[in-house]
Tab-separated table of C-alpha atoms in Angstrom:
chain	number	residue	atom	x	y	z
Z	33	UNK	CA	0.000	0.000	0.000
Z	34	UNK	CA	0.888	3.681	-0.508
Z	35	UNK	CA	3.260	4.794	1.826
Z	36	UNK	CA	3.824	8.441	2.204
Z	37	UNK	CA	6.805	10.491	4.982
Z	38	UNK	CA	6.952	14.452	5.767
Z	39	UNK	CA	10.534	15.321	6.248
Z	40	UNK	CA	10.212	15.847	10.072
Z	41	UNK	CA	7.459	16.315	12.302
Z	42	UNK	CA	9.096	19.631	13.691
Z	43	UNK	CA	10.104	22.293	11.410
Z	44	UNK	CA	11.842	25.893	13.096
Z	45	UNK	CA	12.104	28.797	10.760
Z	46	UNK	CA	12.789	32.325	11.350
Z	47	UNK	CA	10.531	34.632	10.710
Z	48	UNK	CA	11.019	36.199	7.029
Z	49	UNK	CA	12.813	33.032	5.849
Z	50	UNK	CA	11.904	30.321	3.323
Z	51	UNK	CA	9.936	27.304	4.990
Z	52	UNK	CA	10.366	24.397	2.789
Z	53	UNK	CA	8.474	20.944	3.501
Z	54	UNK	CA	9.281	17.842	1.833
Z	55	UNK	CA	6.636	14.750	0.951
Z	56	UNK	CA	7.466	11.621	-0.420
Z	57	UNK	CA	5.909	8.601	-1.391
Z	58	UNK	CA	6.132	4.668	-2.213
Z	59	UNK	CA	3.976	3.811	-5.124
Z	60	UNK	CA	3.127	4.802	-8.210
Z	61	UNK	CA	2.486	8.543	-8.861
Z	62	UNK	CA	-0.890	10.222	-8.226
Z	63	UNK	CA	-2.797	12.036	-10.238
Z	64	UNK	CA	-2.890	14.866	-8.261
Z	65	UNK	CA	-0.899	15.850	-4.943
Z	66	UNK	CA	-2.259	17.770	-2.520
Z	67	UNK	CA	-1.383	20.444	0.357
Z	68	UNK	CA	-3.089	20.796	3.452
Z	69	UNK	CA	-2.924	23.092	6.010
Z	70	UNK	CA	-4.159	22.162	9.371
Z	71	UNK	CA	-4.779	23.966	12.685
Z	72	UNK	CA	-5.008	22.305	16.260
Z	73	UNK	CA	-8.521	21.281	16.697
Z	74	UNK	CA	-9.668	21.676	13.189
Z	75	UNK	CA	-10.146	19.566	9.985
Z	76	UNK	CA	-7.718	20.462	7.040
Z	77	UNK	CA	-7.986	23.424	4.550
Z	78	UNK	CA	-6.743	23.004	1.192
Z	79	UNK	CA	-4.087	25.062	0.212
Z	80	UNK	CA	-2.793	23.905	-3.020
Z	81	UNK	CA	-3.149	20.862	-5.667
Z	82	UNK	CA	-0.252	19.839	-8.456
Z	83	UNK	CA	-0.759	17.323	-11.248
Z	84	UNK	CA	1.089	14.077	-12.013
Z	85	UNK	CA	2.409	15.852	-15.184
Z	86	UNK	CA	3.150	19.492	-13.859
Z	87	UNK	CA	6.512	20.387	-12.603
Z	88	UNK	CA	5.122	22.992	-10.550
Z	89	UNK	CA	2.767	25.565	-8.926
Z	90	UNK	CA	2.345	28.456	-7.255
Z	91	UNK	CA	-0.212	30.809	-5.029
Z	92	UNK	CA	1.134	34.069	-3.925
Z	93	UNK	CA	4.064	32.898	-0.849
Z	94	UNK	CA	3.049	29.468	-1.938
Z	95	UNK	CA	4.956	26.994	-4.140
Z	96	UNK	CA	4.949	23.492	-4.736
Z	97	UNK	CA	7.119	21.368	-6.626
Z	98	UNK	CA	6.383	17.383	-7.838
Z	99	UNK	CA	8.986	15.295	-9.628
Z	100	UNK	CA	7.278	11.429	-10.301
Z	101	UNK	CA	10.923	10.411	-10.909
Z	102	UNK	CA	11.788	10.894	-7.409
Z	103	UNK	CA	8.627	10.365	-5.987
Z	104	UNK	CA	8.823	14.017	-4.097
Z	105	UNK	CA	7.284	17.144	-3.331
Z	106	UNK	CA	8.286	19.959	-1.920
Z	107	UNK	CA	5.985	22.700	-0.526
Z	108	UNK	CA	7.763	25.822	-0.048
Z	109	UNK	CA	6.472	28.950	2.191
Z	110	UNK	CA	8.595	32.275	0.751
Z	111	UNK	CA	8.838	35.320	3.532
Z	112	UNK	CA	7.100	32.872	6.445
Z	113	UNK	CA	5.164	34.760	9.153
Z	114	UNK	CA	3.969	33.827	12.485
Z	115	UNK	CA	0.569	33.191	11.219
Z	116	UNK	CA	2.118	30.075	8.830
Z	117	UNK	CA	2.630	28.031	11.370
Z	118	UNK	CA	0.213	25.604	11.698
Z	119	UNK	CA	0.636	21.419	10.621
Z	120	UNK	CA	0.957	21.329	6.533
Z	121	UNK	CA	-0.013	17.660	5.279
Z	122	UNK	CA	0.952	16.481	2.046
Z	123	UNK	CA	-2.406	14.480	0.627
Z	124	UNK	CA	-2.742	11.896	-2.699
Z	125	UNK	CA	-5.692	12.164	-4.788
Z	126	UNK	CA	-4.580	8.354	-6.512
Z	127	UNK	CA	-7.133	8.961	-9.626
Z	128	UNK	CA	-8.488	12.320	-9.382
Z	129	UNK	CA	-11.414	11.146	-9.977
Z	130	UNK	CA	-13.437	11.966	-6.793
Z	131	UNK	CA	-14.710	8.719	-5.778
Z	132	UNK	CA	-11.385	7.676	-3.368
Z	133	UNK	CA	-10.571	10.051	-1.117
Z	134	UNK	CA	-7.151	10.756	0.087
Z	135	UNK	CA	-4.130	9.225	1.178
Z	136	UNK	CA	-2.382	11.641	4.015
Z	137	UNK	CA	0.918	11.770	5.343
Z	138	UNK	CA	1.837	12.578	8.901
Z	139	UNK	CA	2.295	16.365	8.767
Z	140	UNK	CA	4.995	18.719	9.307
Z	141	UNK	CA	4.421	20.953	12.127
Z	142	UNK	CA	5.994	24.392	11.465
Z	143	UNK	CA	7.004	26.478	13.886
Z	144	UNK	CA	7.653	30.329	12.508
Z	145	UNK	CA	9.655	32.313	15.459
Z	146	UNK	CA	9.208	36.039	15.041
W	709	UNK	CA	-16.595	28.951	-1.045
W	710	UNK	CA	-17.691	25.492	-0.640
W	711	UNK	CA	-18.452	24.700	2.816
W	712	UNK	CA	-18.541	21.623	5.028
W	713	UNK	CA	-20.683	21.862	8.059
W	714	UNK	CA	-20.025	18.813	10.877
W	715	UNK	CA	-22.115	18.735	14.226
W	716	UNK	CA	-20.989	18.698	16.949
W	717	UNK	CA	-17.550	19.715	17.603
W	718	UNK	CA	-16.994	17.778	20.347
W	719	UNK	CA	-19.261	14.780	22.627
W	720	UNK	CA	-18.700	12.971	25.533
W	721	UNK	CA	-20.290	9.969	25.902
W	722	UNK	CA	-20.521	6.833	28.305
W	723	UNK	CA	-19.178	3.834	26.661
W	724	UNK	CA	-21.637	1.504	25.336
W	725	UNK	CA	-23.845	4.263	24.489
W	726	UNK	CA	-24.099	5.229	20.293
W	727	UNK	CA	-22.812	8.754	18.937
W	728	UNK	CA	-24.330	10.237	15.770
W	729	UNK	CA	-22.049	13.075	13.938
W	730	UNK	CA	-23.948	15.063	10.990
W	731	UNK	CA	-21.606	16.174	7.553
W	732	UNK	CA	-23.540	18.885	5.809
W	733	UNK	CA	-22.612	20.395	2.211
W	734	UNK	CA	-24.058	24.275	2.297
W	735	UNK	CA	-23.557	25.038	-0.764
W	736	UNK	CA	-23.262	22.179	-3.058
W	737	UNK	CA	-23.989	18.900	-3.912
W	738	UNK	CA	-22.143	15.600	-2.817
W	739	UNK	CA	-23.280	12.386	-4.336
W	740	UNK	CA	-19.945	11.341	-2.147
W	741	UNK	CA	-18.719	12.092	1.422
W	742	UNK	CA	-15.298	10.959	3.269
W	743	UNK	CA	-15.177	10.095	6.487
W	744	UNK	CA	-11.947	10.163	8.424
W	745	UNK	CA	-10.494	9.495	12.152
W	746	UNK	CA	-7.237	11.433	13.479
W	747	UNK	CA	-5.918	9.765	16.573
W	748	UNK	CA	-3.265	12.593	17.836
W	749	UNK	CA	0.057	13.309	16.281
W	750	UNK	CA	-1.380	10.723	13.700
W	751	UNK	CA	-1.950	11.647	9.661
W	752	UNK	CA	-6.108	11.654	8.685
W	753	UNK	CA	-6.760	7.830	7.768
W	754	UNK	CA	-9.933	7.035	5.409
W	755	UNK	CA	-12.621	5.314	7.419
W	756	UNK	CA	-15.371	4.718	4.744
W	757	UNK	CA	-16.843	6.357	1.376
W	758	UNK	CA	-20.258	8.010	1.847
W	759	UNK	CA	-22.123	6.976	-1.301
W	760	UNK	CA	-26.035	9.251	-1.362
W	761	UNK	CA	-28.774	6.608	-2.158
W	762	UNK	CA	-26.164	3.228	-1.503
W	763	UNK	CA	-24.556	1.402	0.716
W	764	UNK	CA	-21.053	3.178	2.065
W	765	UNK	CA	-17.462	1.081	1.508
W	766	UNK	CA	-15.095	1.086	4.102
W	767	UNK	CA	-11.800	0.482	4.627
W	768	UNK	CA	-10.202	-1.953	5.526
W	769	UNK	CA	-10.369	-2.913	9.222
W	770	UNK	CA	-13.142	-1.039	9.598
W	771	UNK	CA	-15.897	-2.138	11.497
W	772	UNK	CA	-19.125	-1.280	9.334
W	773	UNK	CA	-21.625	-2.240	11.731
W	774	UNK	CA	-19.915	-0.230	14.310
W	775	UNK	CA	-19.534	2.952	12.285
W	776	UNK	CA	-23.221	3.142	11.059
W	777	UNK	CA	-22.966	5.560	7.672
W	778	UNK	CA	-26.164	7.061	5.872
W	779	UNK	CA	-26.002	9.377	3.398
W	780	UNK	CA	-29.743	9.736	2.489
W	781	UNK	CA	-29.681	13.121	0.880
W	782	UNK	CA	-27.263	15.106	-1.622
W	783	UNK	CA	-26.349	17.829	1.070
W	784	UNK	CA	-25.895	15.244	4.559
W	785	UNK	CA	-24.132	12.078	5.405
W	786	UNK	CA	-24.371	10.977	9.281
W	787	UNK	CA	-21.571	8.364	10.784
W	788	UNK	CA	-23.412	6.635	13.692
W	789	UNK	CA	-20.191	5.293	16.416
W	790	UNK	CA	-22.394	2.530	18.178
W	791	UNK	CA	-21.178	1.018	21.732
W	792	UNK	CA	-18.688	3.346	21.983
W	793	UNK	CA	-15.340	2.157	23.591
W	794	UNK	CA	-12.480	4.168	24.581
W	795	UNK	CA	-10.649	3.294	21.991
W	796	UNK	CA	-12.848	4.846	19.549
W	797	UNK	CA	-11.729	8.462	21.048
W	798	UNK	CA	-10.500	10.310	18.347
W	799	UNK	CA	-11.361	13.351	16.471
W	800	UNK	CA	-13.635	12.395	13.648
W	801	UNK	CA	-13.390	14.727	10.318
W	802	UNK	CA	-15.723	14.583	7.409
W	803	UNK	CA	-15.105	15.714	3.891
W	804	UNK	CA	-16.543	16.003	0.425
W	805	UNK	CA	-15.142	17.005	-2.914
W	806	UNK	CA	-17.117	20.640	-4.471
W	807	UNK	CA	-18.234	19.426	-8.092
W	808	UNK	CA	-16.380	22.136	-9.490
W	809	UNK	CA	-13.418	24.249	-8.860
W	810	UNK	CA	-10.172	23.210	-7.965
W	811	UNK	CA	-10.688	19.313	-7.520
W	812	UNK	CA	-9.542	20.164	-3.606
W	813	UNK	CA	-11.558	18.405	-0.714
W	814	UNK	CA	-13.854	20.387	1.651
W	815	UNK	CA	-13.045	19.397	5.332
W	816	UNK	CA	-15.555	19.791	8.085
W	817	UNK	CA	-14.158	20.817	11.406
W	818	UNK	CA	-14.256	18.285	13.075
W	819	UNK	CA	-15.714	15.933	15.925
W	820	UNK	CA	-13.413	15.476	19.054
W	821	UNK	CA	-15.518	12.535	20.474
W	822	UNK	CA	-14.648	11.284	23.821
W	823	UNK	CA	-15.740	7.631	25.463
W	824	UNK	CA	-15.797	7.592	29.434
């Protein structure tokens, strides 16, 4: 079955720095990845979606990066504030079809020290 | 947006007593619902598939006649936890897929559901 590891469950960035999050996974590629942002208490917010044949995306201080080769994503947070941190889960969508729900890593909880 | 409404937030309940957890769509349809259980410092793990009008699918290991699912409209799927245990604390999160847009997943907020 799919496996899939966030680089660390702890991440400490200074404020105004790059925050970059890495996802990888066993299997065979998905047809879409996913970002996730979640808060303690709360169920996840969506934050970003890349396609088995992009090389990457972006949204404003967001970008995210997929290479099938390697089986990797990186999510990347440019000028980080307080306000990022928060638990960022990395999410396959296996046939984008709707029907399957996803397959969620751990998380990455990010720390952004002012 | 779309939006994902899930009642309650949090219950308390005596163990072998049965919980019942509404998943709302506001503002669109959903012929399909996730539902999902977060134990803590764990990742979201798939439960079952809400289907409207059919019998849900779970996953594997799942209890089904434990985690009671109906999804008898387009806009509400219920998950029913029945005889509660302990172990079946966790923090219960629905979701559905808006039929257009971004092809990202709705979350509801989640239930924190605690067996005494």
């Amino acid at each position: 079955s799919q496996k899939i590891e966030q680089n660390s469950e702890a991440l400490n960035i200074q404020e105004g720095k790059t925050a970059t999050l890495t996802c990888n996974y066993t299997n065979y590629s998905p047809a879409y990845l996913q970002w996730y942002r979640q808060d303690p208490g709360r169920g996840p917010v969506f934050l970003l979606l890349i396609r088995e044949n992009e090389k990457e995306k972006r949204k404003e201080r967001l970008k995210v990066t997929f290479d099938t080769t390697l089986k990797q994503s990186l999510f990347h947070i440019t000028a980080s504030q307080p306000a990022d941190s928060a638990t960022y889960l990395c999410a396959l969508d296996m046939d984008g079809g709707g029907a399957d729900g996803l397959t969620f890593g751990k998380g990455t909880h990010l720390i952004i020290q002012p | 947006g779309a939006v994902v409404s899930q009642h309650p937030s949090r219950v308390i309940c005596k163990s072998g007593t049965s919980v019942k957890i509404e998943c709302r769509s506001l503002d669109f349809q959903a012929t399909t619902m996730f539902w999902y259980r977060q134990f803590p410092k764990q990742s979201l793990m798939l439960m079952a598939t809400s289907n409207e009008g059919s019998k849900a699918t779970y996953e594997q290991g799942v209890e089904k006649d434990k985690f009671l699912i109906n999804h008898a409209s387009l806009t509400l799927s219920t998950l029913t936890v029945t005889s509660a245990h302990p172990e079946d604390s966790s923090f219960y999160i629905c979701s559905a897929r808006p039929p257009t847009g971004n092809y990202g997943y709705t979350f509801g907020s989640g239930t924190r559901l605690t067996v005494v």
